[in-house]
Short mmCIF file of C-alpha atoms in Angstrom, two decimals:
data_model
loop_
_atom_site.label_atom_id
_atom_site.label_comp_id
_atom_site.label_asym_id
_atom_site.label_seq_id
_atom_site.Cartn_x
_atom_site.Cartn_y
_atom_site.Cartn_z
CA MET A 1 -5.30 -7.31 -16.63
CA THR A 2 -1.53 -6.93 -16.49
CA THR A 3 0.66 -4.08 -15.57
CA GLY A 4 4.30 -3.47 -14.95
CA VAL A 5 7.72 -4.24 -16.29
CA SER A 6 9.39 -7.00 -14.41
CA SER A 7 13.13 -7.14 -13.70
CA ALA A 8 14.93 -10.44 -14.08
CA LYS A 9 14.44 -10.93 -10.34
CA SER A 10 10.67 -10.54 -10.28
CA PRO A 11 8.48 -13.60 -9.72
CA PHE A 12 5.55 -11.65 -11.19
CA ASN A 13 5.17 -12.02 -14.95
CA ALA A 14 3.27 -8.86 -15.92
CA SER A 15 2.43 -10.26 -19.36
CA THR A 16 0.63 -13.31 -18.03
CA GLU A 17 -0.73 -12.63 -14.50
CA ARG A 18 -4.35 -11.61 -14.35
CA VAL A 19 -5.14 -8.95 -11.80
CA GLU A 20 -8.80 -8.00 -11.26
CA ARG A 21 -8.98 -6.90 -7.55
CA VAL A 22 -6.27 -5.14 -5.47
CA LEU A 23 -6.47 -4.26 -1.80
CA CYS A 24 -3.93 -1.71 -0.56
CA PHE A 25 -2.96 -1.17 3.15
CA THR A 26 -1.18 1.91 4.46
CA ALA A 27 -0.67 3.67 7.77
CA HIS A 28 -1.72 7.24 6.97
CA PRO A 29 -3.60 9.28 4.35
CA ASP A 30 -1.10 10.12 1.59
CA ASP A 31 1.19 7.03 2.04
CA ILE A 32 -0.37 5.22 -0.88
CA ASP A 33 -0.03 8.26 -3.21
CA PHE A 34 3.59 8.58 -2.56
CA GLY A 35 4.28 4.83 -2.85
CA ALA A 36 1.98 3.50 -5.50
CA ALA A 37 -0.52 5.99 -7.09
CA GLY A 38 1.05 5.63 -10.52
CA THR A 39 0.64 1.83 -10.50
CA ILE A 40 -2.88 2.20 -9.08
CA ALA A 41 -3.81 4.62 -11.84
CA ALA A 42 -2.60 2.13 -14.40
CA TRP A 43 -4.62 -0.62 -12.76
CA THR A 44 -7.85 1.31 -12.61
CA ALA A 45 -7.42 2.56 -16.19
CA ALA A 46 -7.40 -1.08 -17.21
CA GLY A 47 -10.57 -1.84 -15.26
CA VAL A 48 -9.07 -3.25 -12.07
CA GLN A 49 -10.98 -2.77 -8.88
CA VAL A 50 -8.74 -1.16 -6.28
CA SER A 51 -9.61 -0.64 -2.59
CA TYR A 52 -7.72 1.26 0.07
CA CYS A 53 -7.49 0.48 3.81
CA ILE A 54 -5.91 3.27 5.89
CA MET A 55 -5.11 1.99 9.37
CA THR A 56 -4.82 5.30 11.24
CA ASP A 57 -6.70 8.57 10.88
CA GLY A 58 -3.49 10.54 10.48
CA ASP A 59 -4.38 12.56 13.58
CA ALA A 60 -0.74 13.34 14.38
CA GLY A 61 -0.02 14.80 10.92
CA GLY A 62 0.04 18.34 9.65
CA PHE A 63 1.83 21.53 10.68
CA ASP A 64 -0.82 24.00 11.70
CA PRO A 65 -1.57 23.94 15.46
CA ALA A 66 -4.70 26.01 14.86
CA HIS A 67 -6.46 23.13 13.09
CA ARG A 68 -5.80 20.12 15.30
CA ASP A 69 -9.46 19.52 15.98
CA GLN A 70 -10.10 19.35 12.19
CA ILE A 71 -7.17 17.32 11.11
CA ILE A 72 -8.85 13.93 10.98
CA GLU A 73 -11.70 15.15 8.80
CA MET A 74 -9.26 17.21 6.67
CA ARG A 75 -7.04 14.24 5.92
CA ALA A 76 -9.94 11.92 5.19
CA GLU A 77 -11.27 14.44 2.67
CA GLU A 78 -7.76 14.82 1.18
CA GLN A 79 -7.48 11.07 0.76
CA ARG A 80 -10.95 10.80 -0.75
CA ARG A 81 -10.14 13.47 -3.32
CA ALA A 82 -6.65 11.98 -4.07
CA ALA A 83 -8.06 8.49 -4.45
CA ALA A 84 -10.65 9.69 -6.92
CA LEU A 85 -7.94 11.20 -9.14
CA VAL A 86 -6.48 7.71 -9.63
CA GLY A 87 -9.80 5.93 -9.98
CA VAL A 88 -10.38 4.71 -6.44
CA THR A 89 -13.57 5.21 -4.46
CA ASP A 90 -13.56 2.27 -1.98
CA ILE A 91 -11.70 3.45 1.12
CA HIS A 92 -11.75 1.72 4.53
CA TYR A 93 -10.36 3.00 7.86
CA LEU A 94 -9.41 1.03 10.92
CA HIS A 95 -9.29 4.29 12.95
CA GLU A 96 -6.09 3.38 14.93
CA ARG A 97 -4.28 6.27 16.61
CA ASP A 98 -1.47 7.89 14.48
CA GLY A 99 1.88 6.92 15.96
CA TYR A 100 0.54 4.09 18.10
CA LEU A 101 -0.16 1.44 15.55
CA GLU A 102 0.99 -2.09 16.54
CA PRO A 103 0.49 -5.52 14.99
CA THR A 104 -1.88 -6.76 17.61
CA HIS A 105 -4.28 -9.61 17.10
CA GLU A 106 -7.17 -7.14 17.18
CA VAL A 107 -5.70 -5.26 14.20
CA ILE A 108 -4.59 -8.37 12.34
CA LYS A 109 -8.09 -9.85 12.59
CA GLN A 110 -9.53 -6.69 10.98
CA VAL A 111 -7.04 -7.08 8.15
CA VAL A 112 -7.92 -10.77 7.70
CA LYS A 113 -11.60 -9.85 7.73
CA LEU A 114 -11.17 -7.27 4.94
CA ILE A 115 -9.05 -9.56 2.75
CA ARG A 116 -11.57 -12.38 3.04
CA GLU A 117 -14.39 -9.95 2.20
CA ILE A 118 -12.64 -8.48 -0.92
CA ARG A 119 -10.64 -11.60 -1.92
CA PRO A 120 -8.06 -9.62 -3.99
CA ASP A 121 -5.52 -11.05 -6.39
CA VAL A 122 -2.96 -8.66 -5.01
CA VAL A 123 -2.55 -7.20 -1.51
CA LEU A 124 -0.29 -4.19 -1.64
CA ALA A 125 1.12 -2.89 1.63
CA MET A 126 4.00 -1.01 3.23
CA HIS A 127 7.13 -3.01 3.91
CA PRO A 128 7.81 -4.57 7.35
CA GLU A 129 11.64 -4.06 7.04
CA ARG A 130 13.30 -0.78 7.92
CA ASN A 131 15.00 1.22 5.19
CA TRP A 132 18.23 2.51 6.70
CA ASP A 133 19.09 4.55 3.56
CA ARG A 134 16.05 6.74 3.96
CA ILE A 135 14.65 6.40 7.45
CA GLN A 136 11.65 8.56 6.66
CA LYS A 137 10.21 5.61 4.68
CA SER A 138 10.26 3.60 7.87
CA HIS A 139 7.92 5.50 10.24
CA PRO A 140 6.98 3.02 13.00
CA ASP A 141 3.37 2.97 11.77
CA HIS A 142 4.67 1.99 8.31
CA LEU A 143 6.59 -0.95 9.76
CA ALA A 144 3.56 -1.96 11.81
CA VAL A 145 1.44 -1.98 8.68
CA GLY A 146 3.91 -4.30 6.98
CA GLU A 147 4.15 -6.65 9.91
CA THR A 148 0.35 -6.73 10.42
CA VAL A 149 -0.44 -7.42 6.78
CA THR A 150 2.29 -10.10 6.48
CA ARG A 151 0.99 -11.92 9.52
CA ALA A 152 -2.52 -11.65 8.24
CA VAL A 153 -1.65 -12.92 4.70
CA TYR A 154 0.09 -15.97 6.06
CA PRO A 155 -1.16 -18.03 7.70
CA ALA A 156 -4.31 -16.37 9.09
CA VAL A 157 -6.20 -15.42 5.88
CA GLU A 158 -5.94 -18.99 4.48
CA ASN A 159 -6.28 -20.84 7.79
CA PRO A 160 -9.98 -21.65 8.42
CA PHE A 161 -9.27 -22.14 12.11
CA ALA A 162 -7.61 -18.74 12.62
CA TYR A 163 -10.10 -16.21 14.10
CA PRO A 164 -12.83 -18.76 13.85
CA GLU A 165 -15.52 -16.13 14.49
CA LEU A 166 -14.83 -14.81 10.96
CA ALA A 167 -15.62 -18.19 9.40
CA GLU A 168 -18.64 -18.46 11.58
CA ALA A 169 -19.83 -15.16 10.09
CA GLY A 170 -19.49 -16.55 6.61
CA LEU A 171 -16.00 -15.26 5.78
CA GLU A 172 -14.31 -18.34 4.48
CA ALA A 173 -10.47 -18.85 4.28
CA TYR A 174 -8.85 -17.48 1.20
CA LYS A 175 -5.55 -18.20 -0.50
CA LEU A 176 -4.03 -14.89 -1.62
CA PRO A 177 -1.93 -15.13 -4.80
CA TRP A 178 0.39 -12.07 -4.44
CA LEU A 179 1.74 -9.69 -1.83
CA TRP A 180 3.34 -6.50 -3.10
CA LEU A 181 5.31 -4.39 -0.61
CA PHE A 182 6.68 -0.81 -0.93
CA ALA A 183 8.84 1.63 1.03
CA GLY A 184 11.27 -1.08 2.16
CA PRO A 185 15.00 -1.58 1.52
CA GLU A 186 16.12 -1.17 -2.06
CA SER A 187 17.86 -4.52 -1.78
CA CYS A 188 14.44 -6.17 -1.51
CA GLU A 189 12.89 -4.51 -4.60
CA ASN A 190 12.40 -6.94 -7.47
CA HIS A 191 9.61 -5.46 -9.54
CA PHE A 192 9.47 -2.12 -11.35
CA VAL A 193 6.28 -0.67 -12.84
CA ASP A 194 6.55 1.82 -15.74
CA VAL A 195 4.32 4.71 -14.57
CA THR A 196 5.47 7.28 -17.13
CA ALA A 197 2.00 7.73 -18.46
CA HIS A 198 0.63 8.30 -14.96
CA VAL A 199 3.16 10.62 -13.31
CA ASP A 200 0.85 13.61 -13.63
CA ALA A 201 -1.99 11.75 -11.96
CA LYS A 202 0.34 10.64 -9.20
CA LEU A 203 1.57 14.09 -8.56
CA ALA A 204 -1.92 15.57 -8.67
CA ALA A 205 -2.96 13.03 -6.02
CA ILE A 206 0.02 13.92 -3.81
CA ARG A 207 -0.74 17.66 -4.20
CA ILE A 208 -4.17 17.09 -2.67
CA HIS A 209 -2.51 16.31 0.61
CA ALA A 210 -1.54 19.96 1.11
CA SER A 211 -1.91 19.79 4.91
CA GLN A 212 1.18 17.57 4.95
CA HIS A 213 3.47 19.34 2.55
CA PRO A 214 4.61 22.89 3.17
CA ASP A 215 6.85 22.89 0.08
CA ILE A 216 4.76 21.46 -2.80
CA GLU A 217 7.23 22.45 -5.54
CA GLY A 218 10.17 20.91 -3.74
CA MET A 219 8.16 17.84 -3.20
CA GLU A 220 7.29 17.46 -6.84
CA ARG A 221 10.91 17.80 -7.86
CA THR A 222 11.91 15.14 -5.41
CA VAL A 223 9.23 12.73 -6.51
CA ARG A 224 9.96 13.17 -10.24
CA ALA A 225 13.67 12.56 -9.59
CA MET A 226 12.94 9.53 -7.46
CA LEU A 227 10.64 7.96 -10.15
CA GLU A 228 13.27 8.50 -12.85
CA ARG A 229 15.92 6.98 -10.64
CA ASN A 230 13.66 3.98 -10.08
CA GLY A 231 13.41 3.51 -13.83
CA GLU A 232 17.15 3.53 -14.12
CA ARG A 233 17.54 1.00 -11.27
CA GLY A 234 14.97 -1.21 -12.87
CA GLY A 235 16.80 -1.24 -16.18
CA LEU A 236 13.99 0.46 -18.00
CA PRO A 237 14.66 2.78 -21.06
CA ALA A 238 16.08 6.19 -20.40
CA GLY A 239 13.54 8.72 -19.23
CA THR A 240 11.23 6.12 -17.87
CA SER A 241 9.46 6.80 -14.49
CA ALA A 242 8.87 3.82 -12.35
CA GLU A 243 7.51 2.66 -9.00
CA CYS A 244 9.24 -0.19 -7.32
CA PHE A 245 7.97 -3.08 -5.14
CA HIS A 246 9.12 -6.21 -3.34
CA VAL A 247 6.73 -8.74 -4.84
CA VAL A 248 6.20 -11.97 -2.95
CA PRO A 249 4.30 -14.95 -4.28
CA VAL A 250 2.03 -16.30 -1.58
CA ASN A 251 0.04 -19.00 -3.38
CA GLY A 252 1.01 -20.05 -6.86
CA SER A 253 2.02 -22.98 -8.99
CA THR A 254 5.07 -23.77 -6.81
CA THR A 255 3.27 -23.41 -3.43
CA ILE A 256 3.26 -26.49 -1.29
CA ALA A 257 0.11 -26.79 0.80
CA GLY A 258 0.80 -26.10 4.46
CA PHE A 259 4.24 -24.62 3.85
#
């Protein structure tokens, strides 16, 4: 399966790369819907198996002080319903505390474990670099996801001697082909995916996270404008909506073993 429209800078050739399994890592419920739900809807529509891993329970989110004891369950249900709208049913949680996520070896090992279990063609995650143009993209938990996943992807996932207890449990080392990152600096973005046909599904998924968005109409206007601007930046035809990524080849035809 292929998806996306590559810019001249992209190392990912959407017309030739085969993608059958994708594993997505984010910090909080709703992050994946803002960042990549259109691309995910395109993947699942084409038969790709997509899994989510949410690292925190989102327990510090929301606006209503009267529902603090319900927020974890509320956000998990929102994420389940939003995921279903774009064809995803496989959701994992690491249950870290919202606002306290760090790239510790305990967390990295859990990421390595899940990647070795699922063995995806693409790992999609939040970017480890801060976006100074829009600081809201760079919540500390977002950055921690990016750093954790990047450390897991190389070298730990493919090193049979990293976290040896995983290999002893039957989870063999795995060479990941592709790492896709989102919510980072625009200067790093090199791949733009045409999601025009999936904008409504993306917005529907975002709307499910009502506990996090007091101004739904304003949010929708902002997202639509952002997607159209992404299309312009990616050099796509006028009126195209796009999601954008920093695509990194991890293991491919030009990879030198051990480097």
